[in-house]
Short mmCIF file of C-alpha atoms and ligand atoms in Angstrom, two decimals:
data_model
loop_
_atom_site.label_atom_id
_atom_site.label_comp_id
_atom_site.label_asym_id
_atom_site.label_seq_id
_atom_site.Cartn_x
_atom_site.Cartn_y
_atom_site.Cartn_z
CA MET A 184 25.85 -7.94 -1.31
CA THR A 185 26.49 -9.81 -4.57
CA SER A 186 23.61 -10.69 -6.84
CA THR A 187 23.18 -13.57 -9.24
CA PRO A 188 20.54 -12.54 -11.79
CA LEU A 189 17.26 -14.34 -11.20
CA ALA A 190 15.65 -16.50 -13.86
CA THR A 191 12.19 -15.24 -14.80
CA ARG A 192 9.47 -16.85 -16.87
CA GLY A 193 7.86 -13.79 -18.50
CA LEU A 194 4.23 -12.71 -18.31
CA PHE A 195 1.62 -14.94 -16.70
CA ILE A 196 -1.47 -14.91 -18.93
CA ASP A 197 -4.31 -17.42 -19.08
CA GLY A 198 -2.41 -19.91 -16.95
CA ALA A 199 0.71 -19.91 -19.17
CA TRP A 200 4.04 -18.06 -19.27
CA SER A 201 5.09 -16.02 -22.29
CA ASP A 202 7.68 -13.44 -23.34
CA GLY A 203 4.99 -11.09 -24.62
CA THR A 204 4.86 -9.50 -28.06
CA GLY A 205 7.30 -6.62 -27.53
CA ASP A 206 11.08 -6.31 -27.54
CA ALA A 207 11.46 -3.95 -24.59
CA ALA A 208 12.33 -5.17 -21.12
CA VAL A 209 11.97 -3.87 -17.59
CA THR A 210 15.28 -4.02 -15.74
CA VAL A 211 15.04 -4.86 -12.06
CA VAL A 212 17.80 -3.44 -9.88
CA ASN A 213 18.82 -4.18 -6.30
CA PRO A 214 18.60 -0.70 -4.74
CA ALA A 215 21.28 -1.48 -2.15
CA THR A 216 23.93 -2.61 -4.67
CA GLU A 217 22.72 -1.10 -7.96
CA GLU A 218 23.20 -4.54 -9.55
CA VAL A 219 20.73 -5.83 -12.14
CA ILE A 220 18.87 -8.75 -10.59
CA ALA A 221 16.45 -9.61 -13.41
CA GLU A 222 14.83 -8.52 -16.63
CA VAL A 223 11.13 -8.98 -17.31
CA PRO A 224 9.06 -8.16 -20.41
CA GLU A 225 7.58 -4.72 -20.89
CA ALA A 226 4.01 -5.73 -21.75
CA THR A 227 2.62 -4.12 -24.91
CA PRO A 228 -0.98 -2.98 -25.33
CA ALA A 229 -1.50 -6.22 -27.30
CA ASP A 230 -0.29 -8.25 -24.28
CA ILE A 231 -2.60 -6.28 -22.01
CA ASP A 232 -5.47 -7.03 -24.37
CA THR A 233 -4.63 -10.77 -24.30
CA ALA A 234 -4.53 -10.69 -20.48
CA VAL A 235 -7.83 -8.82 -20.16
CA THR A 236 -9.46 -11.12 -22.71
CA ALA A 237 -8.31 -14.14 -20.68
CA ALA A 238 -9.64 -12.60 -17.47
CA ARG A 239 -12.90 -11.69 -19.23
CA ARG A 240 -13.35 -15.25 -20.52
CA ALA A 241 -12.56 -16.69 -17.07
CA PHE A 242 -15.18 -14.38 -15.61
CA ASP A 243 -17.92 -14.68 -18.25
CA ASP A 244 -17.60 -18.39 -19.03
CA GLY A 245 -15.37 -19.92 -16.36
CA PRO A 246 -16.25 -21.61 -13.09
CA TRP A 247 -14.60 -19.10 -10.72
CA PRO A 248 -17.36 -16.49 -10.20
CA ARG A 249 -20.02 -19.18 -10.04
CA MET A 250 -18.29 -21.34 -7.44
CA LYS A 251 -19.66 -21.36 -3.91
CA PRO A 252 -17.48 -19.17 -1.65
CA ALA A 253 -16.39 -22.31 0.22
CA GLU A 254 -15.15 -23.88 -3.03
CA ARG A 255 -13.14 -20.76 -3.84
CA GLY A 256 -11.96 -20.84 -0.24
CA ARG A 257 -10.42 -24.29 -0.75
CA ILE A 258 -8.28 -23.07 -3.66
CA LEU A 259 -7.34 -19.92 -1.77
CA ALA A 260 -6.35 -22.10 1.21
CA ALA A 261 -4.02 -24.01 -1.12
CA MET A 262 -2.56 -20.66 -2.21
CA ALA A 263 -2.05 -19.70 1.45
CA GLU A 264 -0.21 -22.98 2.01
CA GLU A 265 2.00 -22.31 -1.00
CA LEU A 266 2.70 -18.76 0.21
CA ASN A 267 3.79 -20.16 3.56
CA ARG A 268 5.95 -22.81 1.92
CA ARG A 269 7.82 -20.11 -0.03
CA ARG A 270 8.01 -17.62 2.85
CA ALA A 271 11.81 -17.68 3.28
CA GLU A 272 12.35 -17.26 -0.48
CA LEU A 273 9.90 -14.34 -0.52
CA VAL A 274 11.80 -12.62 2.30
CA GLU A 275 15.10 -12.89 0.40
CA LEU A 276 13.46 -11.66 -2.80
CA ASN A 277 11.91 -8.70 -1.02
CA ILE A 278 15.27 -7.69 0.48
CA ARG A 279 16.91 -7.77 -2.96
CA GLU A 280 14.10 -6.23 -4.95
CA ALA A 281 12.56 -3.68 -2.55
CA GLY A 282 15.65 -2.99 -0.42
CA SER A 283 13.84 -3.83 2.83
CA THR A 284 15.81 -4.51 5.94
CA ARG A 285 15.56 -8.12 7.04
CA MET A 286 13.26 -7.29 9.96
CA ILE A 287 10.83 -5.30 7.81
CA ALA A 288 10.93 -7.97 5.10
CA GLU A 289 10.12 -10.76 7.54
CA MET A 290 7.36 -8.89 9.33
CA LEU A 291 5.61 -6.15 7.36
CA GLN A 292 6.59 -7.10 3.82
CA VAL A 293 5.96 -10.85 3.90
CA GLY A 294 4.61 -11.99 7.30
CA THR A 295 1.74 -9.51 7.53
CA PRO A 296 0.41 -10.06 4.00
CA ILE A 297 0.48 -13.85 4.42
CA ASP A 298 -1.38 -13.42 7.73
CA HIS A 299 -3.92 -11.17 6.00
CA PHE A 300 -4.36 -13.64 3.14
CA THR A 301 -4.89 -16.47 5.61
CA ASP A 302 -7.35 -14.33 7.58
CA MET A 303 -9.35 -13.75 4.40
CA VAL A 304 -9.56 -17.51 3.84
CA ASP A 305 -10.14 -18.62 7.45
CA ARG A 306 -12.26 -15.84 8.96
CA VAL A 307 -13.63 -13.33 6.46
CA LEU A 308 -14.78 -15.57 3.62
CA PRO A 309 -16.61 -18.21 5.70
CA GLY A 310 -18.41 -15.54 7.76
CA PHE A 311 -19.26 -13.15 4.94
CA ALA A 312 -22.92 -12.52 4.03
CA PHE A 313 -23.00 -13.00 0.25
CA GLN A 314 -26.82 -12.84 0.53
CA GLU A 315 -29.03 -10.90 2.89
CA PRO A 316 -32.81 -10.85 3.20
CA VAL A 317 -34.75 -7.69 2.35
CA ALA A 318 -37.55 -7.14 4.83
CA PRO A 319 -40.94 -6.10 3.41
CA ILE A 320 -41.51 -2.36 3.80
CA PHE A 321 -45.15 -1.33 3.59
CA GLY A 322 -45.87 1.69 1.45
CA ASN A 323 -45.42 2.08 -2.27
CA GLY A 324 -44.22 -1.15 -3.88
CA ILE A 325 -44.58 -3.76 -1.18
CA GLY A 326 -42.06 -6.53 -1.71
CA GLN A 327 -39.67 -8.82 -0.05
CA GLY A 328 -36.56 -10.40 -1.34
CA VAL A 329 -32.88 -10.83 -1.08
CA VAL A 330 -29.76 -8.76 -1.74
CA VAL A 331 -27.16 -10.82 -3.55
CA ARG A 332 -23.54 -9.70 -3.39
CA GLU A 333 -22.02 -10.72 -6.71
CA PRO A 334 -18.43 -10.49 -7.94
CA TYR A 335 -17.86 -7.14 -9.66
CA GLY A 336 -16.20 -8.59 -12.75
CA VAL A 337 -12.70 -8.26 -14.23
CA ALA A 338 -10.43 -6.31 -11.87
CA ALA A 339 -7.29 -4.39 -12.87
CA LEU A 340 -4.93 -4.37 -9.89
CA ILE A 341 -2.10 -1.83 -10.09
CA THR A 342 0.42 -1.45 -7.30
CA ALA A 343 3.29 0.68 -5.98
CA PHE A 344 6.88 -0.35 -5.27
CA ASN A 345 7.25 0.19 -1.54
CA PHE A 346 5.45 -2.83 -0.05
CA PRO A 347 5.00 -4.82 -3.25
CA PHE A 348 4.02 -8.18 -1.86
CA LEU A 349 1.68 -6.67 0.74
CA LEU A 350 -0.02 -4.38 -1.78
CA ASN A 351 -0.42 -7.18 -4.35
CA LEU A 352 -1.98 -9.53 -1.81
CA ALA A 353 -4.13 -6.79 -0.23
CA LYS A 354 -5.85 -6.57 -3.63
CA LEU A 355 -5.62 -10.15 -4.79
CA ALA A 356 -7.08 -11.78 -1.64
CA PRO A 357 -10.39 -9.85 -1.72
CA ALA A 358 -10.63 -9.86 -5.54
CA LEU A 359 -10.32 -13.65 -5.69
CA ALA A 360 -12.43 -14.25 -2.57
CA ALA A 361 -15.20 -12.16 -4.15
CA GLY A 362 -15.12 -14.27 -7.33
CA CYS A 363 -13.57 -11.61 -9.56
CA THR A 364 -10.90 -12.40 -12.11
CA ALA A 365 -7.85 -10.17 -12.22
CA VAL A 366 -4.99 -8.67 -14.17
CA LEU A 367 -2.24 -7.61 -11.77
CA LYS A 368 0.31 -5.00 -12.88
CA PRO A 369 2.98 -4.31 -10.28
CA SER A 370 5.43 -1.41 -10.17
CA PRO A 371 8.22 -1.71 -12.76
CA TYR A 372 10.69 -1.42 -9.84
CA THR A 373 9.32 -4.53 -8.09
CA PRO A 374 7.73 -6.91 -10.60
CA LEU A 375 9.24 -10.14 -9.25
CA GLU A 376 7.09 -10.27 -6.11
CA ALA A 377 4.01 -10.18 -8.38
CA LEU A 378 5.21 -12.73 -10.92
CA ILE A 379 5.80 -15.22 -8.13
CA LEU A 380 2.07 -15.03 -7.41
CA GLY A 381 1.49 -16.52 -10.87
CA GLU A 382 3.57 -19.53 -9.83
CA ILE A 383 1.65 -19.75 -6.55
CA ALA A 384 -1.71 -19.60 -8.38
CA GLU A 385 -0.52 -22.32 -10.77
CA ALA A 386 0.63 -24.58 -7.93
CA ALA A 387 -2.66 -24.10 -6.05
CA GLY A 388 -4.84 -24.98 -9.06
CA LEU A 389 -6.42 -21.58 -9.67
CA PRO A 390 -8.32 -21.91 -12.98
CA PRO A 391 -6.51 -20.35 -16.00
CA GLY A 392 -7.29 -16.69 -16.64
CA VAL A 393 -8.48 -16.00 -13.07
CA LEU A 394 -5.15 -14.35 -12.26
CA ASN A 395 -2.96 -12.79 -14.94
CA VAL A 396 0.27 -10.94 -14.11
CA VAL A 397 1.67 -8.40 -16.56
CA THR A 398 4.77 -6.25 -16.13
CA GLY A 399 5.49 -2.76 -17.42
CA ASP A 400 5.00 0.86 -16.48
CA VAL A 401 2.89 3.78 -17.74
CA ALA A 402 1.92 2.35 -21.16
CA ALA A 403 0.88 -0.98 -19.68
CA GLY A 404 -1.01 0.73 -16.85
CA GLU A 405 -2.79 3.04 -19.25
CA ALA A 406 -3.78 0.26 -21.61
CA LEU A 407 -5.12 -1.73 -18.66
CA THR A 408 -7.11 1.08 -17.06
CA ARG A 409 -8.63 2.18 -20.38
CA HIS A 410 -9.50 -1.34 -21.54
CA PRO A 411 -13.27 -1.77 -22.02
CA GLY A 412 -13.04 -5.36 -20.76
CA VAL A 413 -12.09 -4.21 -17.26
CA ASP A 414 -14.95 -3.52 -14.81
CA LEU A 415 -13.05 -2.30 -11.76
CA ILE A 416 -9.67 -0.75 -11.02
CA SER A 417 -7.97 -1.07 -7.67
CA PHE A 418 -4.93 1.20 -7.70
CA THR A 419 -2.22 1.91 -5.14
CA GLY A 420 0.26 4.69 -5.84
CA SER A 421 0.74 8.44 -5.79
CA ASP A 422 -2.19 10.86 -5.95
CA THR A 423 -0.70 12.32 -9.15
CA ILE A 424 -1.03 9.01 -10.99
CA GLY A 425 -4.19 8.18 -9.04
CA ARG A 426 -5.96 11.16 -10.61
CA LYS A 427 -4.92 9.97 -14.09
CA VAL A 428 -6.13 6.46 -13.36
CA TYR A 429 -9.46 7.83 -12.09
CA ALA A 430 -9.90 9.75 -15.37
CA GLN A 431 -8.74 6.83 -17.54
CA GLY A 432 -11.27 4.54 -15.84
CA ALA A 433 -14.05 7.11 -16.12
CA GLU A 434 -14.13 6.81 -19.93
CA THR A 435 -15.67 3.35 -19.65
CA MET A 436 -17.44 3.91 -16.28
CA LYS A 437 -15.29 1.58 -14.24
CA LYS A 438 -15.49 1.44 -10.50
CA VAL A 439 -12.20 2.92 -9.25
CA VAL A 440 -10.70 2.23 -5.82
CA LEU A 441 -7.70 4.45 -5.02
CA GLU A 442 -5.14 3.92 -2.24
CA LEU A 443 -2.89 6.97 -2.45
CA GLY A 444 -0.32 8.98 -0.54
CA GLY A 445 -0.24 10.49 2.92
CA LYS A 446 1.46 13.08 5.12
CA SER A 447 0.16 11.87 8.42
CA ALA A 448 0.49 13.63 11.77
CA ASN A 449 1.71 12.05 14.99
CA ILE A 450 0.23 14.30 17.72
CA ILE A 451 1.96 14.35 21.09
CA LEU A 452 -0.23 16.11 23.66
CA ASP A 453 1.27 17.94 26.65
CA ASP A 454 0.58 15.09 29.11
CA ALA A 455 2.22 12.38 26.95
CA ASP A 456 5.15 10.36 28.28
CA LEU A 457 8.05 10.92 25.89
CA ASP A 458 9.65 7.57 26.79
CA THR A 459 6.65 5.76 25.33
CA VAL A 460 6.29 7.88 22.18
CA MET A 461 9.88 7.54 20.95
CA GLU A 462 9.51 4.23 19.09
CA SER A 463 6.49 5.48 17.16
CA VAL A 464 8.10 8.86 16.43
CA LEU A 465 11.24 7.25 14.96
CA ALA A 466 9.37 4.50 13.12
CA GLY A 467 7.15 7.25 11.72
CA PHE A 468 9.82 8.42 9.30
CA ILE A 469 12.62 5.85 9.13
CA THR A 470 10.60 2.63 8.60
CA HIS A 471 11.61 1.28 5.16
CA ALA A 472 13.60 4.52 4.65
CA GLY A 473 10.37 6.52 4.91
CA GLN A 474 8.81 4.73 1.93
CA GLY A 475 5.46 4.06 3.57
CA CYS A 476 2.15 5.70 2.71
CA ALA A 477 0.75 5.60 6.25
CA LEU A 478 3.93 6.67 8.06
CA LEU A 479 3.53 9.44 10.63
CA THR A 480 6.00 11.88 9.10
CA ARG A 481 4.67 15.13 10.60
CA ILE A 482 5.55 15.15 14.29
CA LEU A 483 3.19 17.57 16.04
CA VAL A 484 4.33 18.15 19.60
CA HIS A 485 3.06 20.40 22.38
CA GLU A 486 5.39 23.40 22.69
CA SER A 487 6.27 22.49 26.31
CA LEU A 488 7.75 19.14 25.15
CA HIS A 489 9.29 20.33 21.87
CA ASP A 490 12.95 20.81 22.86
CA ASP A 491 13.10 17.65 24.95
CA LEU A 492 11.57 15.57 22.14
CA VAL A 493 13.87 17.00 19.46
CA ALA A 494 16.94 16.29 21.63
CA ARG A 495 15.79 12.70 22.13
CA ILE A 496 15.11 12.13 18.40
CA VAL A 497 18.48 13.58 17.38
CA GLY A 498 20.19 11.41 20.00
CA ALA A 499 18.41 8.28 18.78
CA LEU A 500 19.08 8.94 15.08
CA GLY A 501 22.80 8.68 15.80
CA PHE A 502 22.22 4.96 16.51
CA ILE A 503 20.34 4.18 13.28
CA SER A 504 22.63 1.98 11.21
CA VAL A 505 22.16 2.64 7.49
CA GLY A 506 23.44 0.10 4.97
CA ASP A 507 23.12 -3.43 3.62
CA PRO A 508 19.49 -4.39 4.23
CA ALA A 509 20.34 -8.11 4.22
CA ASP A 510 22.45 -7.62 7.37
CA PRO A 511 20.11 -8.28 10.32
CA THR A 512 21.70 -5.47 12.36
CA THR A 513 20.89 -2.81 9.74
CA LEU A 514 18.04 -0.54 10.78
CA MET A 515 17.58 1.43 7.57
CA GLY A 516 18.11 0.44 3.94
CA PRO A 517 18.14 2.39 0.65
CA LEU A 518 15.54 4.26 -1.34
CA ILE A 519 14.19 2.38 -4.34
CA ARG A 520 16.02 4.30 -7.11
CA ASP A 521 18.35 7.26 -7.58
CA VAL A 522 15.55 9.31 -9.14
CA GLN A 523 13.54 8.87 -5.94
CA ARG A 524 16.56 9.90 -3.83
CA GLN A 525 17.03 13.00 -5.98
CA ARG A 526 13.36 13.90 -5.50
CA VAL A 527 13.79 13.64 -1.73
CA GLU A 528 17.00 15.70 -1.83
CA ALA A 529 15.24 18.43 -3.84
CA LEU A 530 12.45 18.60 -1.27
CA ILE A 531 15.04 18.73 1.56
CA ALA A 532 16.67 21.69 -0.25
CA SER A 533 13.30 23.43 -0.48
CA GLY A 534 12.90 23.09 3.29
CA VAL A 535 16.24 24.83 3.87
CA GLU A 536 15.32 27.57 1.38
CA ASP A 537 12.00 28.07 3.17
CA GLY A 538 13.85 28.66 6.45
CA ALA A 539 13.50 25.33 8.26
CA GLN A 540 16.58 23.87 9.96
CA ILE A 541 18.05 20.40 9.58
CA ALA A 542 18.55 19.02 13.11
CA PHE A 543 19.98 15.74 11.82
CA GLY A 544 21.08 14.19 8.51
CA GLY A 545 20.16 15.66 5.15
CA LYS A 546 22.96 14.04 3.12
CA ARG A 547 24.03 10.77 1.52
CA PRO A 548 25.89 8.58 4.05
CA GLU A 549 29.64 8.95 3.53
CA HIS A 550 30.46 5.30 4.22
CA LEU A 551 28.31 3.96 1.34
CA ASP A 552 29.45 4.51 -2.24
CA ARG A 553 26.90 2.23 -3.90
CA GLY A 554 23.15 2.00 -3.43
CA PHE A 555 20.51 4.70 -3.17
CA PHE A 556 21.03 5.56 0.49
CA LEU A 557 20.18 8.73 2.35
CA GLU A 558 20.71 9.66 6.00
CA PRO A 559 17.69 9.75 8.29
CA THR A 560 16.80 13.43 8.41
CA LEU A 561 14.95 15.62 10.88
CA PHE A 562 13.67 19.14 10.26
CA VAL A 563 12.80 21.65 13.01
CA GLY A 564 11.59 25.25 12.74
CA VAL A 565 8.92 24.04 10.33
CA ASP A 566 5.76 25.89 9.43
CA ASN A 567 2.93 23.64 8.29
CA ALA A 568 2.54 25.73 5.13
CA MET A 569 6.04 24.80 3.91
CA ARG A 570 6.38 22.26 1.12
CA ILE A 571 8.25 19.92 3.48
CA ALA A 572 5.14 19.81 5.69
CA GLN A 573 2.66 19.46 2.82
CA GLU A 574 4.34 17.15 0.29
CA GLU A 575 5.12 13.49 0.68
CA PHE A 576 8.89 12.88 0.89
CA PHE A 577 8.66 9.12 0.52
CA GLY A 578 12.13 9.18 2.03
CA PRO A 579 13.51 9.11 5.61
CA VAL A 580 12.57 12.66 6.56
CA GLY A 581 10.50 13.81 9.54
CA VAL A 582 9.36 17.35 10.32
CA VAL A 583 8.65 18.63 13.84
CA ILE A 584 5.93 21.25 14.33
CA PRO A 585 5.04 22.65 17.76
CA PHE A 586 1.45 23.50 18.83
CA ARG A 587 -0.17 25.46 21.70
CA ASP A 588 -3.28 23.45 22.52
CA ASP A 589 -5.40 20.52 21.31
CA ASP A 590 -7.48 22.71 18.97
CA GLN A 591 -4.40 23.99 17.20
CA ALA A 592 -2.99 20.45 16.93
CA VAL A 593 -6.18 19.29 15.20
CA ARG A 594 -6.13 22.31 12.87
CA ILE A 595 -2.53 21.69 11.82
CA ALA A 596 -3.08 17.93 11.41
CA ASN A 597 -6.12 18.54 9.18
CA ASP A 598 -4.38 21.30 7.22
CA SER A 599 -3.18 18.78 4.62
CA ARG A 600 -4.58 17.64 1.33
CA TYR A 601 -4.02 14.07 2.51
CA GLY A 602 -5.98 12.08 5.08
CA LEU A 603 -4.59 8.58 5.34
CA ALA A 604 -3.51 8.01 8.94
CA GLY A 605 -2.64 9.71 12.22
CA GLY A 606 -1.44 9.13 15.75
CA VAL A 607 -2.38 10.69 19.08
CA TRP A 608 -0.51 10.33 22.38
CA SER A 609 -1.85 11.33 25.80
CA ALA A 610 -1.82 10.05 29.39
CA ASP A 611 -5.60 10.41 29.18
CA PRO A 612 -7.03 7.96 26.60
CA GLN A 613 -10.38 9.84 26.52
CA ARG A 614 -8.64 13.04 25.58
CA ALA A 615 -6.60 11.24 22.91
CA ALA A 616 -9.78 9.66 21.53
CA ALA A 617 -11.50 13.07 21.42
CA VAL A 618 -8.65 14.41 19.28
CA ALA A 619 -8.68 11.25 17.12
CA HIS A 620 -12.39 11.74 16.36
CA ARG A 621 -11.63 15.21 14.96
CA LEU A 622 -8.96 14.06 12.49
CA ARG A 623 -10.05 13.76 8.85
CA THR A 624 -8.17 10.53 8.18
CA GLY A 625 -9.03 6.89 7.54
CA MET A 626 -7.12 5.60 10.55
CA VAL A 627 -5.82 6.96 13.87
CA VAL A 628 -3.47 5.07 16.15
CA ILE A 629 -4.18 6.03 19.76
CA ASN A 630 -1.28 5.64 22.19
CA GLY A 631 0.46 3.21 19.82
CA GLY A 632 -2.40 0.72 19.38
CA GLY A 633 -2.86 -1.26 16.16
CA GLY A 634 -0.88 0.67 13.64
CA GLY A 635 -2.66 -0.40 10.47
CA LEU A 636 -1.78 -4.07 10.71
CA ASN A 637 -5.07 -5.45 11.99
CA PRO A 638 -6.74 -7.24 9.07
CA ALA A 639 -10.16 -6.66 10.65
CA ALA A 640 -9.73 -2.86 10.50
CA PRO A 641 -10.27 -0.98 7.22
CA PHE A 642 -7.30 0.75 5.57
CA GLY A 643 -7.77 3.71 3.24
CA GLY A 644 -7.89 7.44 2.93
CA TYR A 645 -9.93 10.62 3.14
CA LYS A 646 -9.36 13.51 0.71
CA TYR A 647 -6.40 13.06 -1.68
CA SER A 648 -5.39 9.86 0.10
CA GLY A 649 -7.98 7.96 -1.86
CA ILE A 650 -11.36 6.36 -2.29
CA GLY A 651 -12.40 3.03 -0.82
CA ARG A 652 -10.92 0.65 1.70
CA GLU A 653 -8.70 -2.41 1.83
CA PHE A 654 -8.32 -5.32 4.30
CA GLY A 655 -10.79 -7.87 5.59
CA ALA A 656 -14.50 -7.61 4.94
CA TYR A 657 -14.15 -3.92 3.97
CA GLY A 658 -11.71 -4.84 1.22
CA LEU A 659 -13.87 -7.73 0.06
CA SER A 660 -16.94 -5.45 -0.23
CA GLU A 661 -15.13 -3.26 -2.78
CA PHE A 662 -15.03 -6.19 -5.23
CA LEU A 663 -18.77 -6.91 -5.01
CA GLN A 664 -21.88 -5.59 -6.73
CA HIS A 665 -25.17 -5.51 -4.83
CA LYS A 666 -28.13 -6.93 -6.71
CA ALA A 667 -31.66 -6.67 -5.28
CA LEU A 668 -34.08 -9.52 -6.11
CA GLN A 669 -37.62 -8.87 -4.96
CA TRP A 670 -40.94 -10.67 -5.19
CA PRO A 671 -44.43 -9.89 -3.92
CA VAL A 672 -45.51 -10.53 -0.35
CA ARG A 673 -48.21 -13.24 -0.42
P1 LIG G 26 3.23 5.74 -8.74
O1 LIG G 26 1.93 6.45 -8.64
O2 LIG G 26 4.37 6.40 -9.41
O3 LIG G 26 3.04 4.33 -9.52
C1 LIG G 26 2.08 3.39 -9.07
C2 LIG G 26 1.74 2.43 -10.20
O4 LIG G 26 1.07 3.13 -11.25
C3 LIG G 26 2.94 1.75 -10.86
O5 LIG G 26 2.62 0.38 -11.02
C4 LIG G 26 3.05 2.46 -12.20
O6 LIG G 26 3.64 1.67 -13.21
C5 LIG G 26 1.58 2.72 -12.51
N1 LIG G 26 1.29 3.81 -13.46
C6 LIG G 26 2.03 4.91 -13.76
N2 LIG G 26 1.37 5.69 -14.64
C7 LIG G 26 0.18 5.10 -14.91
C8 LIG G 26 -0.95 5.42 -15.71
N3 LIG G 26 -0.99 6.55 -16.42
N4 LIG G 26 -2.00 4.58 -15.72
C9 LIG G 26 -2.00 3.45 -14.98
N5 LIG G 26 -0.96 3.07 -14.21
C10 LIG G 26 0.12 3.89 -14.16
O7 LIG G 26 3.60 5.32 -7.24
P2 LIG G 26 4.93 4.68 -6.66
O8 LIG G 26 6.02 5.66 -6.79
O9 LIG G 26 5.11 3.29 -7.17
O10 LIG G 26 4.52 4.52 -5.12
C11 LIG G 26 4.60 5.54 -4.18
C12 LIG G 26 3.26 6.14 -3.90
O11 LIG G 26 2.31 5.14 -3.55
C13 LIG G 26 3.29 7.10 -2.72
O12 LIG G 26 2.54 8.24 -3.02
C14 LIG G 26 2.63 6.29 -1.61
O13 LIG G 26 2.07 7.07 -0.58
C15 LIG G 26 1.61 5.52 -2.36
N6 LIG G 26 1.16 4.34 -1.62
C16 LIG G 26 -0.10 4.31 -1.09
C17 LIG G 26 -0.53 3.21 -0.34
C18 LIG G 26 -1.91 3.13 0.25
O14 LIG G 26 -2.34 2.03 0.58
N7 LIG G 26 -2.62 4.22 0.42
C19 LIG G 26 0.36 2.14 -0.13
C20 LIG G 26 1.63 2.21 -0.68
C21 LIG G 26 2.04 3.32 -1.42
#
């Protein structure tokens, strides 16, 4: 697990690399080894202004928004090719920077976003209706015409640390396909997977200023979301910061798309087969050490199956190898930083104080003295009103809550300020679907289908989980304005 520091080229603004105007740097740390792997500039408000000005110029005067979608598609196809060419390098970078296990890095962190990017180029963009006729309606103001879907303008793209490459591309693909220009600001924990997109844009011939990548944290994010030159914000992160971003964007009437947290329920009805639910139940809180917004971290199980399920989960957790994420046999890696681990530990302590019991884990693994690791942890005896059932851990912690009947399961699942995802398991798909329809969430996985990876399905939240959708044509629509052109019927 040794790290050679990576060479970086600074901020990517207007098609060129620069060190920025400030002296401060963002230090990037490998969360499994605690070694410094790179330093990148902390962008100042002046750097943000330069980046937004470049994006503004590329939008107002440049060719990008005025190109035919097929022309943009050709440059995006070249980007897809470049992404594929650098796939292996991206996997290694993701393991070092985000602490992903090799399997997660290859599939969810790098494979899925490249597939989604390619899908945007090959399927969504060519088939998308950028114009639609308006039929004449007789009554007041007879007219006919066309609705033109135009690029929204300059987009500020701000992302979280957990799936950096996926989140960056989930915003960049639709923003660029729509004809917007963009300033991307990744999490200060994981800036390298965003900066590499500058190199990919350069290699693919994206016109200067269409994509700008700036690094930094709160000050950079604030400057970007308050900047009058930005028309739209697409933000992924916590609901706490999401509310601030919403308010910061409101001052200059920006469109704001928010992809926020979750505390999703995995509902196991009384006729479910426990053999088939186990993979989903475990993945629901240990995938990427629980650092996933759409993970199914509240395990709601019919009371008749409760003890059997808990025994099976506890048995299985004993086989989860925690450690070096680069080792292909490792099943769970570290949390992103010590501060995040301490937050998770404090919430675990609150669960114990509130009277819940730890059935497995709860501590730092004894065999690892470096890295921000935590044992996979399971709580039982949980009441849905407890903090551990209401707040996002963003760590490898699941809570088990029993229910009496389908109505009570739905009530508990919906008794959350979040509404991002959900799961339902039943031997009777109709019954599972009936429960799924009653959940106030943006996505429900029925009997293990899909799981949020289908680029044709929208991804996004109800309630505090956010506003707007990502992926495919739904994601593309967020980056478009609708203009109505009408003329008289003759
Ligand atoms: P965070 O909210 O702490 O930070 C997100 C981003 O906001 C970072 O880039 C940060 O630098 C920036 N930021 C901080 N203050 C800002 C401000 N005042 N103005 C503008 N930008 C600011 O989130 P995190 O800890 O990086 O990520 C974890 C959270 O993200 C979890 O809540 C998780 O559920 C959520 N998430 C949601 C999705 C989704 O698609 N719904 C996906 C991944 C993660």
